């Protein structure tokens, strides 16, 4: 079983309370299951609020699963995007090969819900975390864990810590290739080969493949950005062919900005027999696709409209209420940096009959500019729907998120409450 479905289902039995932002007080003291049995509507919730559109989410899930399957690659979506076990379960049920995480704590949360196959897209040199991985792997042989290494020093530190753990459990590692001015990762193939050689000499590590993150090298689809990504992925493919693996090999890349380029360079490696006849598994780690957005990913993803025949749709929206109209061309909304993402673009007002844009966010307020507006436009108490950019920094502000049937409805029905773990 890819995830413990009973542990996920048990989330419906958790009690609701004032710690759940936006939830109506009428829900306090009731379980999720009990509250949903009353068929609540979005208008019953307080603002500010973040909601998830079930119709868009379901469509996005199918679009990406079909896209990866058609290319012959596996999908291990980045679970840190949502940190929502119910969504991990849906992704795994839709065919995902595993779930990716960025920190050992996130991996531990995943294991508490029984996720069986995990990619830690980072190096793990924390001694407490390494001991936990070794002991968890020994206790549960079905648990498949792989993490990254990007230097000879990283290999030495990992091996030293693991040798202090009783037993002979070996941790599978992927050599991470980076690029100039990028994030982590060996900067050249020569350095990466030296890392792989160090892994082969290590007592408690096993070489499992190569990988990295092309999204650290570009932030747009200009020719300069695309050339940087193309070059990087070509280097990653070459590195894979230069190494020997004791078992099956993993080649992994792919955020949500350039998955098409990843497929162009790496999909052909899928199931390829290496130097010793070992099969190759190509793993795409895109995470934002499930929620998508109305900002950064809408502008760059190859699966966004109008670039795709079956486009992804934004499944998240902010809802904020006008609390002040101190000037004719200014409204203050009750949602700010503590409620909505702003690192990849400010929220965008939707479904208004007047021109409007958000110029700034404070901790708990949004400055909504209304050029040419009259004092009577958008009166105090009006609820505004907001398009958002970047699901990673939207979800991390909420511990419980209502899922609604249709964000375009006049008063959407709440069909689920999504627990997150941040």
Coordinates of C-alpha atoms in Angstrom, one line a residue:
X1 CA 0.0 0.0 0.0
X2 CA 1.5 3.3 -1.1
X3 CA 0.0 5.2 1.8
X4 CA -1.9 4.3 5.0
X5 CA -5.5 5.0 3.8
X6 CA -6.9 4.5 7.3
X7 CA -4.5 7.2 8.7
X8 CA -5.6 9.6 6.0
X9 CA -9.3 8.8 6.6
X10 CA -8.8 9.4 10.3
X11 CA -8.3 13.1 9.6
X12 CA -12.1 13.4 9.3
X13 CA -12.4 12.5 13.0
X14 CA -10.2 15.4 14.2
X15 CA -11.9 18.0 16.3
X16 CA -12.3 21.5 14.9
X17 CA -11.5 24.6 16.9
X18 CA -10.5 28.3 17.0
X19 CA -7.0 27.3 15.9
X20 CA -8.4 26.7 12.4
X21 CA -8.3 30.1 10.8
X22 CA -11.5 31.2 8.9
X23 CA -13.6 28.4 10.3
X24 CA -17.0 29.5 11.7
X25 CA -17.3 29.2 15.5
X26 CA -20.4 27.0 14.9
X27 CA -17.9 24.3 13.8
X28 CA -15.8 24.3 17.0
X29 CA -16.0 21.1 19.0
X30 CA -17.3 19.1 16.1
X31 CA -15.3 16.7 13.9
X32 CA -14.6 17.4 10.3
X33 CA -17.1 14.6 9.4
X34 CA -19.8 16.1 11.6
X35 CA -19.4 19.6 10.3
X36 CA -19.4 18.5 6.6
X37 CA -22.6 16.5 7.2
X38 CA -24.4 19.8 7.6
X39 CA -23.5 20.8 3.9
X40 CA -21.9 24.1 4.8
X41 CA -21.5 26.9 2.3
X42 CA -18.5 29.2 1.8
X43 CA -20.5 32.2 2.9
X44 CA -20.7 30.7 6.4
X45 CA -16.9 31.0 6.8
X46 CA -15.0 34.1 8.0
X47 CA -12.6 36.2 6.0
X48 CA -9.8 36.2 5.1
X49 CA -9.9 32.7 3.6
X50 CA -8.1 30.4 1.2
X51 CA -10.2 27.9 -0.7
X52 CA -9.5 25.0 -3.0
X53 CA -11.7 24.3 -6.0
X54 CA -12.5 20.6 -6.3
X55 CA -13.4 20.7 -9.9
X56 CA -10.1 22.3 -10.9
X57 CA -8.1 20.1 -8.6
X58 CA -9.6 16.9 -10.0
X59 CA -9.0 18.0 -13.5
X60 CA -5.3 18.9 -12.8
X61 CA -4.7 15.5 -11.2
X62 CA -5.8 13.7 -14.4
X63 CA -4.0 16.1 -16.8
X64 CA -0.6 15.5 -15.2
X65 CA -1.0 11.8 -14.6
X66 CA -2.0 11.3 -18.3
X67 CA 0.9 13.6 -19.5
X68 CA 3.5 11.7 -17.5
X69 CA 2.2 8.3 -18.5
X70 CA 2.1 9.2 -22.2
X71 CA 5.8 10.2 -21.9
X72 CA 6.7 7.0 -20.2
X73 CA 8.1 8.6 -17.1
X74 CA 7.2 8.3 -13.4
X75 CA 5.8 11.1 -11.3
X76 CA 6.9 11.8 -7.7
X77 CA 5.2 15.1 -7.0
X78 CA 6.7 17.5 -4.5
X79 CA 4.6 16.9 -1.4
X80 CA 6.1 20.0 0.3
X81 CA 3.9 22.1 -2.0
X82 CA 0.7 21.2 0.0
X83 CA 1.9 19.1 3.0
X84 CA -1.6 17.7 2.8
X85 CA -1.7 13.9 3.2
X86 CA -5.2 13.7 1.6
X87 CA -3.8 15.2 -1.6
X88 CA -0.7 12.9 -1.4
X89 CA -3.1 9.9 -1.3
X90 CA -5.0 11.2 -4.3
X91 CA -1.8 11.7 -6.3
X92 CA -0.6 8.2 -5.4
X93 CA -4.0 6.7 -6.3
X94 CA -3.7 8.4 -9.7
X95 CA -0.5 6.6 -10.4
X96 CA 2.3 8.6 -8.8
X97 CA 5.4 6.5 -8.2
X98 CA 6.3 8.2 -4.9
X99 CA 6.2 11.6 -3.2
X100 CA 9.1 14.1 -3.0
X101 CA 10.0 16.2 0.1
X102 CA 12.6 18.9 0.9
X103 CA 13.4 18.2 4.6
X104 CA 13.7 15.2 6.8
X105 CA 10.9 16.5 9.0
X106 CA 8.6 16.5 6.0
X107 CA 9.6 12.9 5.3
X108 CA 8.8 12.0 8.9
X109 CA 5.3 13.5 8.5
X110 CA 4.8 11.5 5.4
X111 CA 5.9 8.3 7.1
X112 CA 3.4 9.0 9.9
X113 CA 0.8 8.6 7.2
X114 CA 2.5 5.5 5.8
X115 CA 3.9 6.9 2.5
X116 CA 6.1 4.0 1.3
X117 CA 8.3 5.6 -1.4
X118 CA 10.0 8.9 -0.7
X119 CA 12.5 11.1 -2.5
X120 CA 14.3 13.6 -0.3
X121 CA 15.4 16.2 -2.9
X122 CA 18.1 17.4 -0.6
X123 CA 21.3 16.2 1.1
X124 CA 20.8 14.7 4.5
X125 CA 23.7 15.3 6.9
X126 CA 21.7 15.8 10.1
X127 CA 22.8 12.9 12.4
X128 CA 19.4 12.6 14.1
X129 CA 17.7 12.4 10.8
X130 CA 20.1 9.9 9.4
X131 CA 19.7 7.6 12.4
X132 CA 16.0 7.8 12.0
X133 CA 16.2 6.9 8.3
X134 CA 18.4 3.9 9.0
X135 CA 16.3 2.7 11.9
X136 CA 13.0 3.3 10.0
X137 CA 14.4 1.4 7.0
X138 CA 15.5 -1.5 9.2
X139 CA 12.0 -1.7 10.9
X140 CA 10.1 -1.4 7.7
X141 CA 11.8 -3.1 4.7
X142 CA 9.1 -1.9 2.4
X143 CA 10.0 1.7 3.1
X144 CA 11.9 3.1 0.0
X145 CA 14.0 6.2 0.7
X146 CA 16.5 8.0 -1.5
X147 CA 18.2 11.4 -0.9
X148 CA 20.8 13.5 -2.7
X149 CA 24.5 14.1 -2.3
X150 CA 26.4 16.8 -4.1
X151 CA 30.0 16.7 -2.7
X152 CA 32.7 14.4 -1.5
X153 CA 32.4 16.1 1.9
X154 CA 28.6 15.3 2.1
X155 CA 29.3 11.7 1.4
X156 CA 31.9 11.5 4.1
X157 CA 29.7 13.2 6.7
X158 CA 26.7 10.9 5.9
X159 CA 28.8 7.8 6.0
X160 CA 30.4 8.7 9.3
X161 CA 27.0 9.3 10.9
X162 CA 25.5 6.1 9.5
X163 CA 28.4 4.0 10.7
X164 CA 27.5 5.0 14.2
X165 CA 24.0 3.4 13.8
X166 CA 23.9 -0.3 14.7
X167 CA 23.2 -2.6 11.8
X168 CA 24.2 -2.6 8.2
X169 CA 21.4 -0.5 6.6
X170 CA 22.6 1.3 3.5
X171 CA 21.0 4.6 2.4
X172 CA 20.5 5.0 -1.4
X173 CA 21.7 8.3 -2.7
X174 CA 21.4 10.3 -5.9
X175 CA 24.3 12.4 -7.1
X176 CA 22.9 16.0 -7.6
X177 CA 24.2 18.0 -10.5
X178 CA 23.8 21.7 -10.2
X179 CA 24.8 24.6 -12.4
X180 CA 26.6 28.0 -12.3
X181 CA 24.8 30.5 -10.0
X182 CA 22.3 27.7 -9.2
X183 CA 21.4 26.3 -5.8
X184 CA 22.9 23.1 -4.5
X185 CA 24.5 20.4 -6.7
X186 CA 28.0 19.6 -8.0
X187 CA 28.8 22.4 -10.5
X188 CA 30.4 20.2 -13.1
X189 CA 30.1 16.6 -14.4
X190 CA 33.7 16.0 -13.3
X191 CA 32.9 17.0 -9.7
X192 CA 29.7 14.8 -9.9
X193 CA 31.7 11.8 -11.0
X194 CA 34.0 12.3 -8.0
X195 CA 31.0 12.3 -5.7
X196 CA 29.8 9.1 -7.3
X197 CA 33.2 7.5 -6.8
X198 CA 33.1 8.6 -3.1
X199 CA 29.7 6.9 -2.8
X200 CA 31.0 3.7 -4.2
X201 CA 33.8 3.7 -1.6
X202 CA 31.4 4.4 1.3
X203 CA 30.4 1.7 3.8
X204 CA 26.8 2.7 4.3
X205 CA 25.7 4.4 1.0
X206 CA 24.6 3.0 -2.3
X207 CA 24.5 4.9 -5.6
X208 CA 21.0 5.1 -6.9
X209 CA 21.1 7.6 -9.7
X210 CA 21.5 11.2 -10.7
X211 CA 19.2 14.2 -10.4
X212 CA 18.8 17.9 -9.8
X213 CA 16.6 20.9 -10.2
X214 CA 16.6 22.9 -13.5
X215 CA 14.3 25.5 -12.1
X216 CA 17.1 27.0 -10.1
X217 CA 18.8 28.1 -13.3
X218 CA 16.1 30.1 -15.0
X219 CA 12.9 31.9 -14.1
X220 CA 11.3 32.6 -17.4
X221 CA 10.9 31.3 -20.9
X222 CA 13.2 33.7 -22.7
X223 CA 15.8 32.3 -25.0
X224 CA 18.5 32.8 -22.4
X225 CA 16.5 31.0 -19.7
X226 CA 15.5 28.1 -21.9
X227 CA 19.1 27.7 -23.2
X228 CA 20.3 27.4 -19.6
X229 CA 17.8 24.7 -18.9
X230 CA 18.5 22.8 -22.1
X231 CA 22.2 22.8 -21.4
X232 CA 21.7 21.7 -17.8
X233 CA 19.5 18.8 -18.8
X234 CA 21.9 17.7 -21.5
X235 CA 24.7 17.6 -18.9
X236 CA 22.5 15.6 -16.5
X237 CA 21.7 13.0 -19.2
X238 CA 25.4 12.7 -20.0
X239 CA 26.3 12.3 -16.4
X240 CA 23.8 9.4 -16.1
X241 CA 25.5 7.6 -19.0
X242 CA 28.9 8.1 -17.4
X243 CA 28.1 6.3 -14.2
X244 CA 27.7 2.6 -13.2
X245 CA 25.0 1.6 -10.7
X246 CA 24.8 -1.6 -8.6
X247 CA 21.0 -1.8 -9.1
X248 CA 18.3 0.1 -11.0
X249 CA 19.1 3.7 -11.7
X250 CA 16.9 6.8 -11.1
X251 CA 17.2 9.9 -13.2
X252 CA 15.1 12.7 -11.7
X253 CA 14.5 16.4 -12.5
X254 CA 11.5 18.6 -13.1
X255 CA 9.9 21.3 -11.2
X256 CA 6.6 22.8 -12.5
X257 CA 8.1 25.4 -14.8
X258 CA 10.0 23.3 -17.4
X259 CA 8.7 19.7 -17.2
X260 CA 8.4 19.7 -21.0
X261 CA 12.1 20.3 -21.4
X262 CA 12.8 17.6 -18.9
X263 CA 10.8 15.1 -20.9
X264 CA 12.6 16.2 -24.1
X265 CA 16.0 15.5 -22.7
X266 CA 15.3 12.6 -20.2
X267 CA 12.2 10.7 -21.2
X268 CA 14.2 8.7 -23.7
X269 CA 16.3 7.3 -20.9
X270 CA 13.3 5.6 -19.3
X271 CA 13.7 1.8 -19.0
X272 CA 17.0 2.1 -20.9
X273 CA 19.4 -0.6 -20.0
X274 CA 22.7 0.8 -18.5
X275 CA 26.2 -0.5 -18.7
X276 CA 25.4 -3.5 -16.5
X277 CA 21.9 -4.1 -17.8
X278 CA 20.2 -2.2 -15.0
X279 CA 16.9 -0.4 -15.9
X280 CA 16.5 3.4 -15.7
X281 CA 13.5 5.0 -14.1
X282 CA 12.9 8.6 -15.1
X283 CA 11.2 10.5 -12.3
X284 CA 9.5 13.9 -12.7
X285 CA 9.1 15.8 -9.4
X286 CA 6.6 18.6 -10.4
X287 CA 4.6 19.7 -7.4
X288 CA 2.6 22.9 -8.2
X289 CA 0.6 21.3 -11.0
X290 CA -2.1 20.0 -8.7
X291 CA -3.1 23.4 -7.4
X292 CA -1.6 25.5 -10.2
X293 CA -2.2 29.3 -9.9
X294 CA -3.3 32.5 -11.6
X295 CA 0.3 34.0 -11.5
X296 CA 3.8 32.6 -12.0
X297 CA 2.9 29.1 -13.1
X298 CA 0.0 30.3 -15.2
X299 CA 2.6 32.3 -17.1
X300 CA 5.4 29.7 -17.4
X301 CA 4.0 26.2 -17.3
X302 CA 3.8 24.3 -20.6
X303 CA 0.5 22.9 -19.3
X304 CA -1.1 26.3 -18.8
X305 CA -3.6 27.9 -21.2
X306 CA -3.2 28.7 -24.1
X307 CA -0.1 26.5 -24.6
X308 CA -1.9 23.2 -23.7
X309 CA -4.8 21.5 -25.3
X310 CA -5.8 20.3 -21.8
X311 CA -4.7 23.1 -19.6
X312 CA -4.2 23.2 -15.9
X313 CA -6.6 25.5 -14.0
X314 CA -6.0 27.4 -10.8
X315 CA -7.6 25.5 -7.9
X316 CA -6.9 28.1 -5.2
X317 CA -8.5 31.4 -4.5
X318 CA -8.3 34.0 -1.7
X319 CA -11.4 35.6 -0.3
X320 CA -11.1 38.9 1.5
X321 CA -13.6 41.5 2.7
X322 CA -13.5 45.3 2.4
X323 CA -13.0 46.7 5.9
X324 CA -12.2 50.3 5.0
X325 CA -12.8 52.8 2.1
X326 CA -10.7 55.7 3.4
X327 CA -10.3 57.3 -0.1
X328 CA -12.4 57.0 -3.2
X329 CA -9.7 55.1 -5.1
X330 CA -8.6 52.9 -2.2
X331 CA -10.1 49.9 -0.4
X332 CA -8.4 48.0 2.5
X333 CA -9.1 44.3 2.5
X334 CA -8.8 42.0 5.6
X335 CA -6.2 39.7 4.0
X336 CA -2.4 40.2 4.2
X337 CA 1.0 38.6 4.1
X338 CA -0.1 36.2 6.9
X339 CA -2.9 34.9 4.8
X340 CA -2.0 35.0 1.1
X341 CA 1.2 34.4 -1.0
X342 CA 3.2 37.4 -2.3
X343 CA 6.7 36.1 -3.2
X344 CA 5.8 35.4 -6.9
X345 CA 3.4 38.2 -7.4
X346 CA 0.6 40.0 -5.5
X347 CA -3.0 38.7 -5.4
X348 CA -5.2 39.8 -8.3
X349 CA -8.8 40.8 -7.8
X350 CA -11.3 38.8 -9.9
X351 CA -14.9 39.2 -10.9
X352 CA -15.2 42.9 -10.2
X353 CA -17.1 45.3 -12.4
X354 CA -14.5 48.1 -11.8
X355 CA -10.8 48.4 -12.5
X356 CA -8.8 47.2 -9.5
X357 CA -5.3 46.0 -8.5
X358 CA -3.5 45.1 -5.3
X359 CA -0.6 47.4 -4.8
X360 CA 0.8 46.1 -1.5
X361 CA 0.2 43.7 1.4
X362 CA 0.7 44.4 5.1
X363 CA 0.6 41.7 7.7
X364 CA -3.2 41.7 7.8
X365 CA -4.3 44.1 5.0
X366 CA -4.3 44.3 1.2
X367 CA -4.2 47.7 -0.5
X368 CA -6.8 47.5 -3.3
X369 CA -6.4 50.4 -5.7
X370 CA -9.5 51.5 -7.6
X371 CA -8.5 54.1 -10.2
X372 CA -11.5 56.2 -11.2
X373 CA -13.8 54.7 -8.6
X374 CA -16.5 56.5 -6.6
X375 CA -16.9 56.3 -2.8
X376 CA -19.9 54.1 -3.3
X377 CA -18.0 51.5 -5.3
X378 CA -17.0 48.4 -3.5
X379 CA -18.6 49.4 -0.1
X380 CA -17.4 48.2 3.2
X381 CA -18.4 44.6 3.8
X382 CA -18.0 43.5 0.1
X383 CA -16.2 40.2 -0.4
X384 CA -13.6 40.1 -3.1
X385 CA -12.2 36.9 -4.8
X386 CA -8.5 37.0 -5.4
X387 CA -6.4 35.1 -7.9
X388 CA -3.1 33.9 -6.3
X389 CA 0.4 33.1 -7.4
X390 CA 2.5 30.3 -6.0
X391 CA 0.7 27.4 -4.2
X392 CA 3.8 26.6 -2.0
X393 CA 3.5 29.9 -0.1
X394 CA -0.3 29.9 -0.1
X395 CA -0.7 26.5 1.7
X396 CA 1.9 27.1 4.3
X397 CA -0.2 29.9 5.9
X398 CA -3.2 27.6 6.5
X399 CA -3.7 24.5 8.7
X400 CA -7.2 23.7 7.4
X401 CA -8.4 24.7 4.0
X402 CA -12.0 24.4 2.8
X403 CA -12.5 22.5 -0.5
X404 CA -15.4 23.9 -2.5
X405 CA -17.4 22.3 -5.3
X406 CA -17.1 25.3 -7.7
X407 CA -15.3 28.6 -7.1
X408 CA -17.4 30.3 -9.8
X409 CA -20.7 29.5 -8.0
X410 CA -22.6 32.3 -6.3
X411 CA -22.2 30.5 -2.9
X412 CA -20.0 27.4 -3.3
X413 CA -20.7 24.3 -1.2
X414 CA -17.9 23.2 1.1
X415 CA -17.2 19.5 0.3
X416 CA -14.1 18.8 2.3
X417 CA -11.7 20.3 4.8
X418 CA -8.0 19.8 3.9
X419 CA -5.5 19.4 6.8
X420 CA -2.0 20.6 6.1
X421 CA 1.1 19.9 8.2
X422 CA 3.6 22.8 8.3

